[in-house]
Tab-separated table of C-alpha atoms (C1' of nucleotides) in Angstrom:
chain	number	residue	atom	x	y	z
A	1	MET	CA	31.779	-9.402	-7.049
A	2	LEU	CA	28.495	-7.596	-6.986
A	3	THR	CA	26.648	-10.812	-7.052
A	4	ARG	CA	27.994	-11.600	-3.646
A	5	LEU	CA	25.429	-9.350	-2.153
A	6	PHE	CA	22.711	-11.785	-3.000
A	7	SER	CA	24.478	-14.989	-3.683
A	8	ASP	CA	26.367	-14.973	-0.459
A	9	PRO	CA	24.388	-17.194	1.908
A	10	SER	CA	25.419	-15.095	4.826
A	11	LEU	CA	23.595	-12.210	3.306
A	12	LEU	CA	20.517	-14.125	2.360
A	13	PRO	CA	18.806	-14.058	5.733
A	14	GLU	CA	18.317	-10.390	5.349
A	15	VAL	CA	17.094	-10.840	1.860
A	16	HIS	CA	14.826	-13.609	2.992
A	17	LYS	CA	13.172	-11.311	5.379
A	18	TYR	CA	11.048	-10.723	2.358
A	19	SER	CA	9.534	-14.070	2.873
A	20	GLY	CA	7.881	-12.836	5.992
A	21	TRP	CA	6.005	-10.147	4.245
A	22	VAL	CA	3.158	-12.326	3.317
A	23	ASP	CA	2.485	-13.762	6.655
A	24	ASP	CA	4.262	-13.472	9.932
A	25	SER	CA	3.265	-16.955	10.785
A	26	GLY	CA	5.869	-18.181	8.388
A	27	SER	CA	3.406	-20.341	6.583
A	28	GLU	CA	4.761	-19.340	3.268
A	29	ASP	CA	5.826	-22.234	1.200
A	30	SER	CA	9.285	-22.765	-0.085
A	31	LYS	CA	8.206	-22.020	-3.599
A	32	THR	CA	7.384	-18.502	-2.685
A	33	ARG	CA	10.672	-18.288	-0.931
A	34	GLU	CA	12.413	-19.437	-4.013
A	35	GLU	CA	10.558	-16.892	-6.038
A	36	GLU	CA	11.537	-14.198	-3.652
A	37	HIS	CA	15.093	-15.290	-3.838
A	38	GLU	CA	14.885	-15.266	-7.562
A	39	ARG	CA	13.410	-11.853	-7.458
A	40	CYS	CA	16.297	-10.740	-5.370
A	41	ARG	CA	18.678	-12.104	-7.880
A	42	LEU	CA	16.779	-10.423	-10.627
A	43	GLY	CA	16.922	-7.319	-8.620
A	44	LEU	CA	20.631	-7.684	-8.629
A	45	ASP	CA	20.588	-7.744	-12.363
A	46	ASP	CA	18.638	-4.586	-12.278
A	47	LEU	CA	21.123	-3.177	-9.932
A	48	GLU	CA	23.988	-3.969	-12.178
A	49	ASP	CA	22.085	-2.590	-15.080
A	50	ALA	CA	21.396	0.494	-13.121
A	51	ASP	CA	25.018	0.815	-12.301
A	52	LEU	CA	25.942	0.424	-15.891
A	53	ARG	CA	23.298	2.903	-16.780
A	54	GLY	CA	25.502	5.372	-15.115
A	55	GLY	CA	25.719	7.944	-17.848
A	56	GLY	CA	24.306	11.408	-17.711
A	57	SER	CA	23.078	12.522	-14.365
A	58	GLY	CA	23.813	9.173	-12.934
A	59	SER	CA	27.510	9.510	-13.426
A	60	ARG	CA	27.425	12.923	-11.942
A	61	ALA	CA	25.677	11.643	-8.894
A	62	GLN	CA	28.102	8.855	-8.584
A	63	SER	CA	30.992	11.195	-8.650
A	64	GLU	CA	29.342	13.216	-5.955
A	65	ILE	CA	28.886	10.167	-3.858
A	66	ALA	CA	32.422	9.219	-4.459
A	67	ALA	CA	33.556	12.630	-3.463
A	68	GLU	CA	32.412	11.854	0.022
A	69	ASP	CA	34.449	8.778	0.169
A	70	GLU	CA	37.175	9.083	2.689
A	71	ASP	CA	39.353	6.275	1.589
A	72	GLU	CA	42.448	7.299	-0.119
A	73	ASP	CA	43.460	5.762	-3.315
A	74	GLU	CA	46.878	5.333	-4.706
A	75	GLU	CA	45.777	6.594	-8.057
A	76	GLU	CA	44.511	9.748	-6.577
A	77	GLU	CA	46.555	12.831	-6.535
A	78	GLU	CA	46.431	14.916	-3.477
A	79	GLU	CA	45.699	18.483	-4.096
A	80	ASP	CA	47.268	20.705	-1.555
A	81	GLY	CA	45.440	23.715	-0.326
A	82	ASP	CA	42.110	24.995	-1.311
A	83	GLY	CA	43.851	27.061	-3.785
A	84	ASP	CA	41.846	29.822	-5.219
A	85	GLY	CA	40.389	32.606	-3.356
A	86	ALA	CA	36.852	33.837	-3.334
A	87	ASP	CA	36.317	33.340	-6.985
A	88	GLY	CA	37.200	29.725	-6.841
A	89	ALA	CA	33.777	28.653	-7.910
A	90	VAL	CA	34.690	27.360	-11.266
A	91	GLU	CA	32.331	25.027	-12.888
A	92	GLU	CA	33.876	21.729	-13.570
A	93	ALA	CA	30.944	20.692	-15.577
A	94	GLU	CA	31.837	22.661	-18.647
A	95	GLY	CA	32.223	20.565	-21.683
A	96	GLY	CA	31.739	16.873	-22.056
A	97	ASP	CA	34.682	15.207	-20.399
A	98	GLU	CA	35.383	17.677	-17.735
A	99	ALA	CA	36.411	15.118	-15.212
A	100	GLU	CA	39.589	14.305	-16.966
A	101	GLY	CA	42.356	16.182	-15.306
A	102	HIS	CA	40.170	19.165	-14.573
A	103	ARG	CA	40.109	19.963	-10.944
A	104	PRO	CA	37.080	21.542	-9.372
A	105	ARG	CA	37.742	24.871	-7.886
A	106	LYS	CA	35.028	25.213	-5.420
A	107	ARG	CA	34.865	26.048	-1.859
A	108	GLY	CA	33.974	23.422	0.547
A	109	PRO	CA	34.946	19.823	0.399
A	110	LYS	CA	37.036	18.955	-2.508
A	111	LYS	CA	35.577	16.746	-5.082
A	112	ARG	CA	37.767	13.852	-5.652
A	113	GLU	CA	38.267	12.199	-8.885
A	114	MET	CA	36.567	8.977	-9.549
A	115	THR	CA	38.975	6.191	-9.451
A	116	LYS	CA	38.206	2.616	-10.152
A	117	ALA	CA	38.264	1.806	-6.503
A	118	ARG	CA	35.953	4.661	-5.740
A	119	VAL	CA	33.545	3.638	-8.417
A	120	GLU	CA	33.487	0.160	-7.048
A	121	ARG	CA	32.943	1.371	-3.535
A	122	SER	CA	30.166	3.654	-4.561
A	123	LYS	CA	28.554	0.830	-6.444
A	124	VAL	CA	28.678	-1.381	-3.439
A	125	ARG	CA	27.346	1.361	-1.261
A	126	ARG	CA	24.541	2.033	-3.660
A	127	GLN	CA	23.676	-1.610	-3.821
A	128	LYS	CA	23.610	-1.887	-0.097
A	129	ALA	CA	21.345	1.099	0.049
A	130	ASN	CA	19.106	-0.435	-2.570
A	131	ALA	CA	18.944	-3.681	-0.663
A	132	ARG	CA	18.042	-1.820	2.495
A	133	GLU	CA	15.402	0.089	0.655
A	134	ARG	CA	13.953	-3.088	-0.729
A	135	THR	CA	13.886	-4.621	2.694
A	136	ARG	CA	12.291	-1.546	4.090
A	137	MET	CA	9.596	-1.551	1.465
A	138	HIS	CA	9.005	-5.239	1.990
A	139	ASP	CA	8.626	-4.654	5.691
A	140	LEU	CA	6.210	-1.926	4.899
A	141	ASN	CA	4.271	-4.252	2.659
A	142	SER	CA	4.320	-6.873	5.354
A	143	ALA	CA	2.814	-4.438	7.781
A	144	LEU	CA	0.275	-3.528	5.172
A	145	ASP	CA	-0.598	-7.158	4.726
A	146	ASN	CA	-1.101	-7.487	8.436
A	147	LEU	CA	-3.312	-4.482	8.290
A	148	ARG	CA	-5.306	-6.066	5.509
A	149	LYS	CA	-6.000	-8.965	7.793
A	150	VAL	CA	-7.491	-6.913	10.544
A	151	VAL	CA	-9.667	-4.581	8.587
A	152	PRO	CA	-13.223	-5.772	8.137
A	153	CYS	CA	-12.577	-7.402	4.852
A	154	TYR	CA	-9.939	-9.806	3.767
A	155	SER	CA	-9.451	-11.736	0.605
A	156	LYS	CA	-6.431	-13.660	-0.444
A	157	THR	CA	-7.192	-13.444	-4.095
A	158	GLN	CA	-8.483	-9.949	-4.222
A	159	LYS	CA	-6.180	-8.000	-2.074
A	160	LEU	CA	-7.110	-4.493	-1.299
A	161	SER	CA	-4.706	-2.061	-2.771
A	162	LYS	CA	-2.439	-0.198	-0.438
A	163	ILE	CA	-4.350	2.989	-0.558
A	164	GLU	CA	-7.674	1.238	-0.166
A	165	THR	CA	-6.356	-0.718	2.782
A	166	LEU	CA	-5.307	2.457	4.481
A	167	ARG	CA	-8.604	4.105	3.753
A	168	LEU	CA	-10.584	1.190	5.003
A	169	ALA	CA	-8.447	0.955	8.121
A	170	LYS	CA	-8.982	4.607	8.772
A	171	ASN	CA	-12.703	4.220	8.353
A	172	TYR	CA	-12.694	1.200	10.576
A	173	ILE	CA	-10.849	2.995	13.322
A	174	TRP	CA	-13.204	5.857	12.938
A	175	ALA	CA	-16.221	3.610	13.177
A	176	LEU	CA	-14.903	1.856	16.262
A	177	SER	CA	-14.024	5.070	17.975
A	178	GLU	CA	-17.472	6.384	17.231
A	179	ILE	CA	-18.906	3.298	18.805
A	180	LEU	CA	-16.815	3.770	21.882
A	181	ARG	CA	-17.569	7.429	22.050
A	182	ASN	CA	-21.287	7.025	21.718
A	183	GLY	CA	-21.388	4.016	23.962
A	184	LYS	CA	-24.069	2.326	21.996
A	185	ARG	CA	-24.470	0.099	19.056
A	186	PRO	CA	-24.077	1.926	15.849
A	187	ASP	CA	-26.695	2.412	13.317
A	188	VAL	CA	-26.044	-0.206	10.763
A	189	VAL	CA	-26.473	2.019	7.830
A	190	SER	CA	-24.085	4.491	9.291
A	191	TYR	CA	-21.640	1.789	10.085
A	192	VAL	CA	-21.388	0.443	6.614
A	193	GLN	CA	-21.363	3.876	5.178
A	194	THR	CA	-18.580	4.921	7.454
A	195	LEU	CA	-16.612	1.877	6.500
A	196	CYS	CA	-17.034	2.533	2.840
A	197	LYS	CA	-16.372	6.193	2.905
A	198	GLY	CA	-13.849	7.243	0.387
A	199	LEU	CA	-13.347	3.757	-0.908
A	200	SER	CA	-13.421	3.091	-4.566
A	201	GLN	CA	-16.408	1.372	-5.975
A	202	PRO	CA	-14.710	-2.000	-6.367
A	203	THR	CA	-13.451	-1.876	-2.833
A	204	THR	CA	-16.849	-0.856	-1.622
A	205	ASN	CA	-18.261	-3.853	-3.384
A	206	LEU	CA	-15.668	-6.092	-1.860
A	207	VAL	CA	-16.221	-4.774	1.621
A	208	ALA	CA	-19.936	-5.054	1.222
A	209	GLY	CA	-19.513	-8.571	-0.012
A	210	CYS	CA	-17.328	-9.475	2.913
A	211	LEU	CA	-19.690	-8.038	5.446
A	212	GLN	CA	-22.574	-9.667	3.787
A	213	LEU	CA	-20.865	-13.013	3.762
A	214	SER	CA	-19.848	-12.830	7.364
A	215	SER	CA	-23.288	-11.865	8.457
A	216	ARG	CA	-24.745	-14.575	6.331
A	217	ASN	CA	-22.659	-17.011	8.248
A	218	PHE	CA	-23.484	-15.934	11.717
A	219	LEU	CA	-26.893	-14.513	11.485
A	220	THR	CA	-29.646	-16.873	12.359
A	221	ALA	CA	-33.358	-16.711	12.421
A	222	GLU	CA	-33.550	-15.368	15.906
A	223	HIS	CA	-31.390	-12.485	14.979
A	224	GLN	CA	-34.090	-10.186	14.059
A	225	CYS	CA	-33.662	-6.667	13.109
A	226	GLN	CA	-34.797	-4.734	16.078
A	227	ASP	CA	-35.033	-1.377	14.668
A	228	SER	CA	-35.412	0.948	17.542
A	229	GLY	CA	-35.773	4.117	15.673
A	230	GLY	CA	-32.449	5.658	16.512
A	231	GLY	CA	-30.504	2.750	15.228
A	232	GLY	CA	-30.779	-0.829	14.310
A	233	ARG	CA	-29.986	-3.435	16.886
A	234	PHE	CA	-28.455	-6.495	15.518
A	235	HIS	CA	-27.556	-9.491	17.509
A	236	GLY	CA	-25.555	-12.203	15.996
A	237	ALA	CA	-24.849	-15.085	18.262
A	238	GLY	CA	-21.391	-16.117	17.479
A	239	ALA	CA	-20.878	-12.930	15.669
A	240	PRO	CA	-17.815	-11.438	17.247
A	241	PHE	CA	-18.964	-8.139	16.055
A	242	SER	CA	-22.600	-7.474	16.163
A	243	VAL	CA	-22.904	-4.803	13.586
A	244	HIS	CA	-22.479	-6.763	10.444
A	245	PRO	CA	-26.000	-7.656	9.677
A	246	TYR	CA	-25.863	-7.345	5.971
A	247	SER	CA	-27.250	-10.598	4.963
A	248	TYR	CA	-29.995	-10.867	2.502
A	249	HIS	CA	-31.789	-12.711	5.165
A	250	HIS	CA	-31.454	-9.806	7.408
A	251	GLN	CA	-32.326	-7.269	4.842
A	252	HIS	CA	-35.364	-9.207	4.095
A	253	GLN	CA	-36.440	-8.964	7.649
A	254	CYS	CA	-35.383	-5.526	8.435
A	255	PRO	CA	-37.966	-2.962	7.591
A	256	ARG	CA	-35.436	-0.292	8.086
A	257	LEU	CA	-33.350	-1.370	5.211
A	258	SER	CA	-36.248	-1.624	2.917
A	259	GLY	CA	-38.152	1.269	4.225
A	260	PRO	CA	-37.871	4.970	4.182
A	261	ALA	CA	-35.026	4.870	6.600
A	262	CYS	CA	-32.910	3.543	3.843
A	263	GLN	CA	-33.472	6.514	1.680
A	264	PRO	CA	-30.658	8.872	1.067
A	265	SER	CA	-32.251	11.605	3.026
A	266	SER	CA	-32.508	9.725	6.258
A	267	SER	CA	-29.856	8.613	8.585
A	268	ALA	CA	-29.120	8.303	12.215
A	269	HIS	CA	-25.675	9.483	11.455
A	270	PRO	CA	-25.787	12.591	9.348
A	271	ALA	CA	-22.091	12.753	8.845
A	272	ALA	CA	-22.019	9.223	7.667
A	273	LEU	CA	-24.795	9.829	5.262
A	274	ARG	CA	-23.137	12.562	3.460
A	275	ASN	CA	-22.233	9.779	1.234
A	276	HIS	CA	-25.213	7.688	0.860
A	277	VAL	CA	-25.003	4.020	0.338
A	278	GLY	CA	-27.834	2.057	-1.007
A	279	TYR	CA	-28.574	-1.588	-0.646
A	280	CYS	CA	-29.426	-4.111	-3.183
A	281	SER	CA	-31.155	-7.184	-2.035
A	282	THR	CA	-30.838	-10.197	-4.191
A	283	TYR	CA	-34.332	-11.242	-3.242
A	284	GLU	CA	-35.812	-8.023	-4.201
A	285	PRO	CA	-34.385	-4.705	-4.988
A	286	VAL	CA	-34.763	-2.542	-1.981
A	287	CYS	CA	-33.276	0.771	-1.324
A	288	VAL	CA	-31.570	0.728	-4.603
A	289	ASN	CA	-29.725	3.891	-4.657
A	290	GLY	CA	-26.177	2.954	-4.498
A	291	THR	CA	-24.753	6.284	-5.294
A	292	PHE	CA	-22.670	8.282	-2.999
A	293	SER	CA	-22.688	11.895	-3.668
A	294	GLY	CA	-21.663	15.116	-2.194
A	295	LYS	CA	-18.383	16.415	-1.004
A	296	GLN	CA	-16.618	15.484	2.131
A	297	GLN	CA	-17.019	18.527	4.193
A	298	ASP	CA	-16.868	17.326	7.697
A	299	CYS	CA	-13.367	17.836	8.876
A	300	GLY	CA	-14.043	15.352	11.565
A	301	SER	CA	-15.230	12.723	9.254
A	302	PRO	CA	-12.952	9.920	8.289
A	303	ASP	CA	-12.688	11.292	4.855
A	304	ALA	CA	-12.093	14.879	5.449
A	305	ASP	CA	-8.962	14.523	3.423
A	306	LYS	CA	-10.722	13.372	0.354
A	307	PRO	CA	-11.787	15.796	-2.259
A	308	GLY	CA	-15.147	14.355	-2.960
A	309	TYR	CA	-15.986	11.038	-4.447
A	310	HIS	CA	-18.770	9.384	-6.215
A	311	TYR	CA	-19.269	5.820	-5.495
A	312	SER	CA	-21.888	3.241	-5.330
A	313	VAL	CA	-22.311	0.001	-3.584
A	314	HIS	CA	-24.034	-3.007	-4.942
A	315	TYR	CA	-24.147	-6.225	-3.106
A	316	PRO	CA	-23.241	-9.300	-5.009
A	317	ALA	CA	-25.364	-12.332	-4.918
A	318	ALA	CA	-24.490	-14.759	-2.210
A	319	PRO	CA	-23.548	-18.245	-3.211
A	320	GLY	CA	-26.599	-20.353	-3.361
A	321	SER	CA	-28.717	-17.356	-3.566
A	322	ARG	CA	-31.819	-17.696	-5.587
A	323	ALA	CA	-31.225	-14.392	-7.063
A	324	PRO	CA	-29.724	-14.179	-10.471
A	325	PRO	CA	-26.018	-13.822	-10.253
A	326	GLY	CA	-24.790	-10.369	-10.575
A	327	HIS	CA	-28.035	-8.824	-9.746
A	328	GLY	CA	-27.378	-5.330	-8.727
A	329	LEU	CA	-23.719	-5.954	-8.665
A	330	VAL	CA	-21.224	-3.649	-10.108
A	331	LEU	CA	-17.643	-4.619	-9.993
A	332	GLY	CA	-15.076	-2.209	-11.128
A	333	SER	CA	-11.507	-2.909	-11.877
A	334	SER	CA	-9.224	-0.705	-9.964
A	335	GLY	CA	-8.698	-1.033	-6.323
A	336	LEU	CA	-8.582	-4.766	-6.365
A	337	ARG	CA	-5.444	-6.681	-6.819
A	338	GLY	CA	-4.473	-10.199	-7.294
A	339	GLY	CA	-4.978	-10.682	-10.956
A	340	VAL	CA	-8.338	-12.250	-10.463
A	341	HIS	CA	-11.099	-10.120	-11.502
A	342	ALA	CA	-14.355	-11.515	-10.386
A	343	PRO	CA	-17.044	-11.457	-12.962
A	344	GLU	CA	-20.325	-10.043	-12.052
A	345	GLY	CA	-21.753	-11.712	-9.062
A	346	ALA	CA	-18.857	-14.037	-8.716
A	347	LEU	CA	-16.831	-12.753	-5.872
A	348	PRO	CA	-14.528	-15.418	-4.537
A	349	TYR	CA	-16.516	-16.320	-1.523
A	350	HIS	CA	-14.421	-19.312	-0.729
A	351	ASP	CA	-11.567	-17.205	0.387
A	352	MET	CA	-13.156	-13.897	0.960
A	353	HIS	CA	-14.408	-13.225	4.372
A	354	ALA	CA	-14.642	-10.700	7.054
A	355	HIS	CA	-11.766	-11.048	9.394
A	356	HIS	CA	-14.066	-11.726	12.299
A	357	GLU	CA	-14.630	-15.177	11.040
A	358	ARG	CA	-11.012	-15.971	11.182
A	359	THR	CA	-10.220	-14.360	14.458
A	360	PRO	CA	-13.275	-14.914	16.538
A	361	GLY	CA	-11.606	-13.898	19.741
A	362	VAL	CA	-10.328	-10.605	18.608
A	363	TYR	CA	-13.500	-8.767	19.201
A	364	ASP	CA	-14.539	-10.398	22.381
A	365	GLU	CA	-14.111	-7.236	24.289
A	366	LEU	CA	-16.059	-5.245	21.823
A	367	ASN	CA	-18.607	-7.924	21.724
A	368	ALA	CA	-18.913	-7.898	25.466
A	369	PHE	CA	-19.286	-4.200	25.273
A	370	PHE	CA	-22.034	-4.539	22.788
A	371	HIS	CA	-23.935	-7.083	24.722
A	372	ASN	CA	-23.739	-5.336	28.027
B	17	DT	C1'	-4.061	1.499	-25.489
B	18	DA	C1'	-4.861	3.979	-21.245
B	19	DG	C1'	-4.995	3.850	-16.513
B	20	DG	C1'	-4.139	1.860	-11.986
B	21	DC	C1'	-1.082	-0.393	-9.038
B	22	DC	C1'	3.199	-1.981	-7.828
B	23	DA	C1'	8.357	-2.871	-7.197
B	24	DT	C1'	12.566	-0.992	-7.658
B	25	DC	C1'	16.207	2.373	-8.211
B	26	DT	C1'	17.966	6.675	-6.997
B	27	DG	C1'	19.387	10.949	-4.858
B	28	DG	C1'	18.430	14.036	-1.182
B	29	DT	C1'	17.746	14.960	3.687
B	30	DC	C1'	17.793	14.062	8.440
B	31	DC	C1'	19.247	11.612	12.432
B	32	DT	C1'	22.290	8.923	15.449
C	10	DA	C1'	29.725	7.866	8.308
C	11	DG	C1'	26.071	5.128	7.806
C	12	DG	C1'	21.331	4.161	8.079
C	13	DA	C1'	16.422	5.472	7.802
C	14	DC	C1'	13.150	7.851	5.439
C	15	DC	C1'	11.181	10.100	1.590
C	16	DA	C1'	9.724	11.326	-3.004
C	17	DG	C1'	10.424	11.203	-7.964
C	18	DA	C1'	11.284	8.374	-11.965
C	19	DT	C1'	10.826	4.257	-14.456
C	20	DG	C1'	9.155	0.083	-16.178
C	21	DG	C1'	6.255	-4.094	-15.707
C	22	DC	C1'	1.825	-6.244	-15.123
C	23	DC	C1'	-3.029	-6.377	-15.412
C	24	DT	C1'	-7.613	-5.022	-16.776
C	25	DA	C1'	-11.251	-2.494	-19.125
DNA sequence: TAGGCCATCTGGTCCT
DNA sequence: AGGACCAGATGGCCTA
């Protein structure tokens, strides 16, 4: 009977809401759907196992749940009156099989004996609650996936972990709000540093790789670094967002990135430079520092909630780059999901990209703002 | 093998 | 009463 929860086709639509967690567009193939269904069925097995697990604290909890059950059962005796007076608080838990014929003498709602019907009802209720919880978590994951797609880095094979996604999103929001607040193009160094604040090293690498790739795609020769002292000015025609200039090409041209301005001690954005990010050019090592340091002290900074991190960023070699693969690249393990761990210098460029490339219209307004 | 990340179960609490 | 939300526990998977 328990299997009805998942085998009953009328109940499957709810279960199959899972299938939307990957992509709202519904592009998921039927195989994935089947897998999800299978997972649901497996989950049922777990459920039944869990129900059978019932001993120890579990059985106690079940009896408590059952005690709330209103339905009367023919096997249940009705106890009349609350009985005892003030000292009615007698522990029913003494001994091993206290439930058998031993009535609780407590104040408050009577605890009813577990009958077969009650056990079954509580099981069903628990299973329904579990199914709801699963659905809820899948919805949450779906939302998280959507969030992954709108943060400045997206990879199908190397998904950002949940926590990293949230951190990056927070940094991204922070960076955008800073842009709006200041009303001018951000300093590039500050921008990337802000984005990478608090991120783990692997995620920092991934983000850097994404930004680098996107800029590589939309930066052209006329997009010169116009370092104007206070902040770099980067113009990428076709770049929906004009502050992703981290191409090797660009770095090669930009004296700022290879000059003193790239040193840890200098920044147009002091708060952002509390964690310093260095740059590694695949053409030549410039500004190789790559080590964040220092504690997050600025309560207004996007990482005021983080207790202090050490990270580094190393840019991977772009595909087709003349640089030796893996030059200056450090790829950690944690923080990246998907079972594919890119070897040094071998980030999956084919499916890794900044989201701007996929949704070129999303940032039109920002872009207009930047170019006004 | 340890550590990170994740899915799931579970019981408690709060809200409608 | 039932559902939503939350946090702890647990076990699986993957990688270094």
